[in-house]
N, CA, C and O atoms as a printed pandas DataFrame, in Angstrom:
     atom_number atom_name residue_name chain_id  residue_number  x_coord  y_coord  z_coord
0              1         N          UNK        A               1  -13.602   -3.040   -3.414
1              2        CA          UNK        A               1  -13.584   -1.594   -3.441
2              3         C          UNK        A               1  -12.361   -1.140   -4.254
3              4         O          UNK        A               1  -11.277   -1.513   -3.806
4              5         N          UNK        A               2  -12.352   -0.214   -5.650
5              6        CA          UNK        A               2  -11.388    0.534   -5.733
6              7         C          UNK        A               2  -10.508    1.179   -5.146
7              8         O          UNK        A               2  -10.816    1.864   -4.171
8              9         N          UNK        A               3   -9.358    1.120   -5.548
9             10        CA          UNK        A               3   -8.335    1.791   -4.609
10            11         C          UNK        A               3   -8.608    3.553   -4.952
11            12         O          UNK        A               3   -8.450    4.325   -4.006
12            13         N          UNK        A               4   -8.861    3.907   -5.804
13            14        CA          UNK        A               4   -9.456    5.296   -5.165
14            15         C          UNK        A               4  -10.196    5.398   -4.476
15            16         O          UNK        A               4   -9.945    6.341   -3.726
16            17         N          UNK        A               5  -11.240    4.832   -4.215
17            18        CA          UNK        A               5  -12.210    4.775   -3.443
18            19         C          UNK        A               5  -11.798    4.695   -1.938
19            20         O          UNK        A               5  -12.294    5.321   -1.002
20            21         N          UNK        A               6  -10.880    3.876   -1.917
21            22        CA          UNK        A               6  -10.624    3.725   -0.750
22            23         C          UNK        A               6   -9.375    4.886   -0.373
23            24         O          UNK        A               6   -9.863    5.576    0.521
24            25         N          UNK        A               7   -8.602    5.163   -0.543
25            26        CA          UNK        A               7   -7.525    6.260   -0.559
26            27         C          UNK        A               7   -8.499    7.567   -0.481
27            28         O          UNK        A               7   -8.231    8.493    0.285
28            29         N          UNK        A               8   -9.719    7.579   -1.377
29            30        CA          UNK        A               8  -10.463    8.979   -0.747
30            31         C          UNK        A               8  -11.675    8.565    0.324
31            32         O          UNK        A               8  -12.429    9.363    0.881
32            33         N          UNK        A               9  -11.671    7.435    0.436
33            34        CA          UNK        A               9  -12.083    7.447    2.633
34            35         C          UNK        A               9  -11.180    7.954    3.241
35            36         O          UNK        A               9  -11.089    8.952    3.955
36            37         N          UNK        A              10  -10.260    6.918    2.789
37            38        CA          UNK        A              10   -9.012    7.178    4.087
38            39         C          UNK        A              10   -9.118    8.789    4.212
39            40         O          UNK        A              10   -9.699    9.233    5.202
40            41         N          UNK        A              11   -8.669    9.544    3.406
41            42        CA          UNK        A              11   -8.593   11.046    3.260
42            43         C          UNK        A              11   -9.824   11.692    4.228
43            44         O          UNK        A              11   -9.844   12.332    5.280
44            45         N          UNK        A              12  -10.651   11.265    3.463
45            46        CA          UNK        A              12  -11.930   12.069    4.845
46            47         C          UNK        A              12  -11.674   12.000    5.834
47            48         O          UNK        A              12  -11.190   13.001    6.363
48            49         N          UNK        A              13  -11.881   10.645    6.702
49            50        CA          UNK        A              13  -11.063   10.150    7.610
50            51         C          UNK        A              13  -10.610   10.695    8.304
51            52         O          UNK        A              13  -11.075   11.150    9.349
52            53         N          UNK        A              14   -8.871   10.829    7.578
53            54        CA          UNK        A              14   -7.848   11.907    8.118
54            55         C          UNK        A              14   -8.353   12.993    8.354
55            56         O          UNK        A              14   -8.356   13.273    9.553
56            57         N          UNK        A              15   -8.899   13.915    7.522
57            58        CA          UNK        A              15   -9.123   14.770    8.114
58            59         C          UNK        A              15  -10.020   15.104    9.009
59            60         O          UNK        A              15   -9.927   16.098    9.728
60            61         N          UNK        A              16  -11.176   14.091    9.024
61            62        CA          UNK        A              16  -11.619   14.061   10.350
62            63         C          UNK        A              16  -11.429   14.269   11.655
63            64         O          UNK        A              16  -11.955   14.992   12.502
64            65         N          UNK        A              17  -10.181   13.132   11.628
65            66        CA          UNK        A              17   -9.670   12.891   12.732
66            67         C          UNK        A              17   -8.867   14.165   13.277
67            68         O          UNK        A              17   -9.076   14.455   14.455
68            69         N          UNK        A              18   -7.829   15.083   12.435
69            70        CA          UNK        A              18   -7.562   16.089   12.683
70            71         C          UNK        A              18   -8.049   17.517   13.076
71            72         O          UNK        A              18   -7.443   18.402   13.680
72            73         N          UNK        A              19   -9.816   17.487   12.362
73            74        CA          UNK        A              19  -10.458   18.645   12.771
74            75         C          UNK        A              19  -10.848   18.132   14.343
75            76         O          UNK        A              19  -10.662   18.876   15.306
76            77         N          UNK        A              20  -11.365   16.879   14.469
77            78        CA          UNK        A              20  -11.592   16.312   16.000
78            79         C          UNK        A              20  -10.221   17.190   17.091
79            80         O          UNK        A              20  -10.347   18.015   17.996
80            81         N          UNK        A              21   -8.844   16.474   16.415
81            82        CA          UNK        A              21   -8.036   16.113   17.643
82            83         C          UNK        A              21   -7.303   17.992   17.578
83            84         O          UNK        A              21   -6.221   18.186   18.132
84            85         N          UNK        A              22   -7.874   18.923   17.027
85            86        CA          UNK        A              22   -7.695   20.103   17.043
86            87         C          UNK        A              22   -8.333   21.199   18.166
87            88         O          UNK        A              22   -7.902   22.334   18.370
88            89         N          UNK        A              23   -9.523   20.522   18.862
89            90        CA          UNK        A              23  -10.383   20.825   19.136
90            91         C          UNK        A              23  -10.391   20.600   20.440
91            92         O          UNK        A              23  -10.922   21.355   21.255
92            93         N          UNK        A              24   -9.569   19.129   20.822
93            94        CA          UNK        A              24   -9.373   18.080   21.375
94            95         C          UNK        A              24   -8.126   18.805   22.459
95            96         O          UNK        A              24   -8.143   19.240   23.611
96            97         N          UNK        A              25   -7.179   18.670   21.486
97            98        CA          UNK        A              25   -5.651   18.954   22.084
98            99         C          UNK        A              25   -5.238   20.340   21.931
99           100         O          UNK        A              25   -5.618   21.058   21.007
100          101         N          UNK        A              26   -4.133   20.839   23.236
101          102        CA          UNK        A              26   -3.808   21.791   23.378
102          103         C          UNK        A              26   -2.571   22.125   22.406
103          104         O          UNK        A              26   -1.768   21.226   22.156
104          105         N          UNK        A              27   -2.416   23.345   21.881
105          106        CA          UNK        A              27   -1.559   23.747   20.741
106          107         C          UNK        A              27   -0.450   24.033   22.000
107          108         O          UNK        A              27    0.571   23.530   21.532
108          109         N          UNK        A              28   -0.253   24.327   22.739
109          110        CA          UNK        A              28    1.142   24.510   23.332
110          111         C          UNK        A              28    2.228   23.006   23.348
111          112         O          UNK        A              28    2.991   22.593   24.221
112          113         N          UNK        A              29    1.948   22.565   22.237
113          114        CA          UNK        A              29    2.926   21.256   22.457
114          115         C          UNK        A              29    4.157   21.515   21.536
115          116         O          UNK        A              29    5.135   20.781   21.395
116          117         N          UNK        A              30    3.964   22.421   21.085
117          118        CA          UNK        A              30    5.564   22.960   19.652
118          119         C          UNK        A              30    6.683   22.627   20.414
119          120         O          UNK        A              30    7.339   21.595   20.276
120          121         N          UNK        A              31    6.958   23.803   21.481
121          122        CA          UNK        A              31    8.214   23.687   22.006
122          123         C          UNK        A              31    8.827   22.215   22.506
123          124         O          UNK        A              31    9.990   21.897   22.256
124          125         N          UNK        A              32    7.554   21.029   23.523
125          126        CA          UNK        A              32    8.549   20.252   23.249
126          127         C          UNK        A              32    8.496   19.643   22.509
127          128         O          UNK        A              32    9.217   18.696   22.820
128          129         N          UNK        A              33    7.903   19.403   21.177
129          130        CA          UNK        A              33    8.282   18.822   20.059
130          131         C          UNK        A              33    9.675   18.978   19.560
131          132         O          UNK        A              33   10.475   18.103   19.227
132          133         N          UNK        A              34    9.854   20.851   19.585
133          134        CA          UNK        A              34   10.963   21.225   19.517
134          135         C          UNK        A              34   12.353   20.261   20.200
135          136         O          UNK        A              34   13.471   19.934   19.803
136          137         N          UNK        A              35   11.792   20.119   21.040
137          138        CA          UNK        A              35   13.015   19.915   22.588
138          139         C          UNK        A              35   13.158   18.250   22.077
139          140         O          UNK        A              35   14.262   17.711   21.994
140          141         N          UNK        A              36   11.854   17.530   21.748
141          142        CA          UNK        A              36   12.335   16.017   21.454
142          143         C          UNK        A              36   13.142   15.903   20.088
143          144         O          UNK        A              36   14.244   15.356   20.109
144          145         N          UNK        A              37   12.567   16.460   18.776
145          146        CA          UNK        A              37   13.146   16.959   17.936
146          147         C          UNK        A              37   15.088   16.737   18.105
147          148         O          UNK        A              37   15.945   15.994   17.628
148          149         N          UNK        A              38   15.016   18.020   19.188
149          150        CA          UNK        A              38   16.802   18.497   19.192
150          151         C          UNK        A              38   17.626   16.844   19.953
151          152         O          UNK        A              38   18.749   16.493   19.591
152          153         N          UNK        A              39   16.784   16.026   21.021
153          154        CA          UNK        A              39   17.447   15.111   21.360
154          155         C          UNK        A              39   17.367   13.583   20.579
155          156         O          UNK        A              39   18.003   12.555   20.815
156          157         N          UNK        A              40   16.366   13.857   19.599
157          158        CA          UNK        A              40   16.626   13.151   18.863
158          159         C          UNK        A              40   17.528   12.665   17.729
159          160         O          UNK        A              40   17.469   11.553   17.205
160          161         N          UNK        A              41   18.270   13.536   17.461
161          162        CA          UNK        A              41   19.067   14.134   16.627
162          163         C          UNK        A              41   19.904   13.794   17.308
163          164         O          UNK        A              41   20.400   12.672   17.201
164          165         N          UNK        A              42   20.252   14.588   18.108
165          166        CA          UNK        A              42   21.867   14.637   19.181
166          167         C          UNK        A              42   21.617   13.032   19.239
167          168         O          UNK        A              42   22.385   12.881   20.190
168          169         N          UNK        A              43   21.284   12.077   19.053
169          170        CA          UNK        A              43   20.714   10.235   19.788
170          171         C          UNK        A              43   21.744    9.998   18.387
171          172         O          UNK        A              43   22.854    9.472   18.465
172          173         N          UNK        A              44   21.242   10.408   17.351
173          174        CA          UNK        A              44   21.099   10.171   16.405
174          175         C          UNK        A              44   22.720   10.656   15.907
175          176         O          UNK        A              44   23.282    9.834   15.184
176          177         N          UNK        A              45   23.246   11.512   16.134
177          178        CA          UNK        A              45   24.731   11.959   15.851
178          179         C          UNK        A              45   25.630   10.865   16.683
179          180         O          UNK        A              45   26.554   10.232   16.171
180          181         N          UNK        A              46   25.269   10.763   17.856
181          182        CA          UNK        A              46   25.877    9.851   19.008
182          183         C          UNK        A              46   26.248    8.564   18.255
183          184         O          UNK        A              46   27.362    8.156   17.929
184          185         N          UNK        A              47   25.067    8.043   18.067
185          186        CA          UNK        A              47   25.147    6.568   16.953
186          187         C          UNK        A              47   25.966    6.508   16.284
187          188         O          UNK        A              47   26.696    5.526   16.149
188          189         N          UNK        A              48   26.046    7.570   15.687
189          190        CA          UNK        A              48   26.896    7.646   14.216
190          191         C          UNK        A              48   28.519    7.739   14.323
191          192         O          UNK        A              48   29.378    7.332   13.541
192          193         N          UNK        A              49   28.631    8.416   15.565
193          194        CA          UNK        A              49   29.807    8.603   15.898
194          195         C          UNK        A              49   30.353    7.163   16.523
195          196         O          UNK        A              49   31.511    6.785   16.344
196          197         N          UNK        A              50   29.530    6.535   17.156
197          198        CA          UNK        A              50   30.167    5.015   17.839
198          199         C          UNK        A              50   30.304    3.988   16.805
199          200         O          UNK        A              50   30.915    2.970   17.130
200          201         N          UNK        A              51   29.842    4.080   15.615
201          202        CA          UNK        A              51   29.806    3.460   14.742
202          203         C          UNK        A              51   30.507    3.753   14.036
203          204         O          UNK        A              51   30.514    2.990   13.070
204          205         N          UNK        A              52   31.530    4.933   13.943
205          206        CA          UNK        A              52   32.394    5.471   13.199
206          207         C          UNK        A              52   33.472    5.551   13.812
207          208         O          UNK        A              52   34.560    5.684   13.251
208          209         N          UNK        A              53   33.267    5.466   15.280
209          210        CA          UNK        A              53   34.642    5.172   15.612
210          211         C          UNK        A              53   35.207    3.870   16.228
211          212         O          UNK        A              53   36.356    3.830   16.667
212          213         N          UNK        A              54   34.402    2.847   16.251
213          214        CA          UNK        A              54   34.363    0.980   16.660
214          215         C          UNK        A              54   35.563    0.738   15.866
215          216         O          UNK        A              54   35.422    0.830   14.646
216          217         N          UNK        A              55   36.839    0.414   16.372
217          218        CA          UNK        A              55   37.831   -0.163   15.547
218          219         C          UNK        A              55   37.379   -1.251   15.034
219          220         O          UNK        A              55   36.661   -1.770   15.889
220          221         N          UNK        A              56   37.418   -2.076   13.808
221          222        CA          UNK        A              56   37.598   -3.066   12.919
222          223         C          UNK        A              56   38.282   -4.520   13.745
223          224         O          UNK        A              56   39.393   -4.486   14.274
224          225         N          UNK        A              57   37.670   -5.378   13.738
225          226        CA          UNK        A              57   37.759   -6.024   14.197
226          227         C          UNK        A              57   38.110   -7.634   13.289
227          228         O          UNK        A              57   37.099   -7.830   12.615
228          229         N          UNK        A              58   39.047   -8.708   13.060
229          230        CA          UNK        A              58   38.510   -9.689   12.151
230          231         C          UNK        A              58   37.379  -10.628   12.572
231          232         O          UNK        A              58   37.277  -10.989   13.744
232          233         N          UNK        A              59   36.781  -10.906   11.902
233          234        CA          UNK        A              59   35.319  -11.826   12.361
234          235         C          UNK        A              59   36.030  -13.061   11.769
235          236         O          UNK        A              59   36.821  -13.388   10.884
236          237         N          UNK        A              60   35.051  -13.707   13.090
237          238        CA          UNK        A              60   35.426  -15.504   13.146
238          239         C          UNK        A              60   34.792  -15.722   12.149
239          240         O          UNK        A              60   33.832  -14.989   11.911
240          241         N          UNK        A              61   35.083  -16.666   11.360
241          242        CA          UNK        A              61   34.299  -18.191   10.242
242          243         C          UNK        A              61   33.937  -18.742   11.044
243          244         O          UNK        A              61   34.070  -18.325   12.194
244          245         N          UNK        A              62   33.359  -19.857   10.773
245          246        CA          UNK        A              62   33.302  -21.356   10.763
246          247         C          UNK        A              62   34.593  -21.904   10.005
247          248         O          UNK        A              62   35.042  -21.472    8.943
248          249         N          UNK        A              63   34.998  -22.749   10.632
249          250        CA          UNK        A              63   36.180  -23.170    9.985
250          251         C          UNK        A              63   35.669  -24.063    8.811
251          252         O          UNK        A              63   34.446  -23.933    8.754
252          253         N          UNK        A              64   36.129  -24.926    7.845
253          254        CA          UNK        A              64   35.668  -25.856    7.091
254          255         C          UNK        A              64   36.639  -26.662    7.463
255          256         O          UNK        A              64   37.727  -26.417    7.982
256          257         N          UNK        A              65   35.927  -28.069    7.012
257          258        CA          UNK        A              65   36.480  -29.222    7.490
258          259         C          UNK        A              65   37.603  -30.111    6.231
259          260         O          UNK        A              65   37.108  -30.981    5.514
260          261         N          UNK        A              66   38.811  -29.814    6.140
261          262        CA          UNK        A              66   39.158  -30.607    4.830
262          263         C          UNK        A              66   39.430  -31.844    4.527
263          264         O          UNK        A              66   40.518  -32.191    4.987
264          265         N          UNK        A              67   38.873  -32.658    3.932
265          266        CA          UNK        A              67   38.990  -34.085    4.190
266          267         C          UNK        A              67   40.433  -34.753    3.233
267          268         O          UNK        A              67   41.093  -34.090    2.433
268          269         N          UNK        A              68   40.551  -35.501    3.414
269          270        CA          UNK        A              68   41.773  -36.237    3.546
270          271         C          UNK        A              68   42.133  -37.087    1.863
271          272         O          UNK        A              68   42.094  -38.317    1.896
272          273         N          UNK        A              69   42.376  -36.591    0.850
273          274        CA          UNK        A              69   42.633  -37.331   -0.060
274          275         C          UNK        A              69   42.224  -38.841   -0.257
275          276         O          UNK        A              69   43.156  -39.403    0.319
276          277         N          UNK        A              70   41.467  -39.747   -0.682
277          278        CA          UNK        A              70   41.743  -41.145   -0.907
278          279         C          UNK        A              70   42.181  -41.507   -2.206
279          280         O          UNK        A              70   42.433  -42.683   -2.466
Protein backbone atom coordinates (compact mmCIF):
# COMPACT_ATOMS: atom_id res chain seq x y z
CA UNK A 1 0.00 0.00 0.00
CA UNK A 2 1.19 3.57 -0.68
CA UNK A 3 1.99 5.71 1.95
CA UNK A 4 -0.63 8.14 0.90
CA UNK A 5 -2.91 5.77 0.81
CA UNK A 6 -2.39 4.82 3.92
CA UNK A 7 -1.92 8.32 5.81
CA UNK A 8 -5.45 9.09 4.06
CA UNK A 9 -7.08 5.92 5.98
CA UNK A 10 -5.50 6.74 8.88
CA UNK A 11 -7.18 10.32 8.45
CA UNK A 12 -10.72 8.94 7.95
CA UNK A 13 -10.19 6.91 10.71
CA UNK A 14 -9.32 9.74 12.93
CA UNK A 15 -11.89 11.39 12.24
CA UNK A 16 -14.11 8.83 12.73
CA UNK A 17 -13.14 8.06 15.78
CA UNK A 18 -13.63 11.68 16.93
CA UNK A 19 -17.15 12.25 15.43
CA UNK A 20 -17.91 8.73 17.48
CA UNK A 21 -16.13 9.79 20.81
CA UNK A 22 -18.04 13.35 20.53
CA UNK A 23 -21.18 11.88 20.80
CA UNK A 24 -19.83 9.44 23.20
CA UNK A 25 -18.18 11.75 25.85
CA UNK A 26 -19.21 14.50 27.97
CA UNK A 27 -17.73 18.07 27.03
CA UNK A 28 -17.52 19.15 30.68
CA UNK A 29 -13.98 17.74 30.91
CA UNK A 30 -12.02 21.36 30.04
CA UNK A 31 -11.71 22.46 33.47
CA UNK A 32 -9.96 19.47 34.66
CA UNK A 33 -7.89 19.27 31.84
CA UNK A 34 -7.30 22.71 32.88
CA UNK A 35 -6.48 21.65 36.57
CA UNK A 36 -4.09 18.58 35.21
CA UNK A 37 -2.58 20.92 32.73
CA UNK A 38 -1.61 23.55 35.81
CA UNK A 39 -0.09 20.43 37.94
CA UNK A 40 1.63 19.30 35.39
CA UNK A 41 3.65 22.05 34.88
CA UNK A 42 4.11 22.99 38.56
CA UNK A 43 5.72 18.69 38.39
CA UNK A 44 7.49 19.98 35.78
CA UNK A 45 9.09 23.40 37.33
CA UNK A 46 9.75 21.22 40.58
CA UNK A 47 12.13 18.93 38.43
CA UNK A 48 13.84 21.59 37.12
CA UNK A 49 14.48 23.23 40.14
CA UNK A 50 16.04 19.89 41.93
CA UNK A 51 18.08 19.52 39.13
CA UNK A 52 19.28 22.93 39.29
CA UNK A 53 19.91 23.00 42.54
CA UNK A 54 21.79 19.16 43.22
CA UNK A 55 25.28 20.35 44.19
CA UNK A 56 28.02 18.80 41.85
CA UNK A 57 29.35 16.09 42.97
CA UNK A 58 32.95 14.22 41.65
CA UNK A 59 32.01 10.86 40.05
CA UNK A 60 33.95 7.71 40.73
CA UNK A 61 36.08 5.98 37.66
CA UNK A 62 37.09 2.78 37.52
CA UNK A 63 40.44 3.03 38.44
CA UNK A 64 42.98 1.60 35.72
CA UNK A 65 45.37 -0.82 36.47
CA UNK A 66 49.16 0.31 35.71
CA UNK A 67 51.42 -2.34 35.06
CA UNK A 68 54.85 -2.45 36.03
CA UNK A 69 57.66 -1.68 33.49
CA UNK A 70 59.73 -4.88 32.26
Amino acid sequence: MHADIHLRLHELRAAELRREAATVLPRKAAPRRALRDQLGWALVEVGLRLVAERPTRPTRTARTVRTAAV
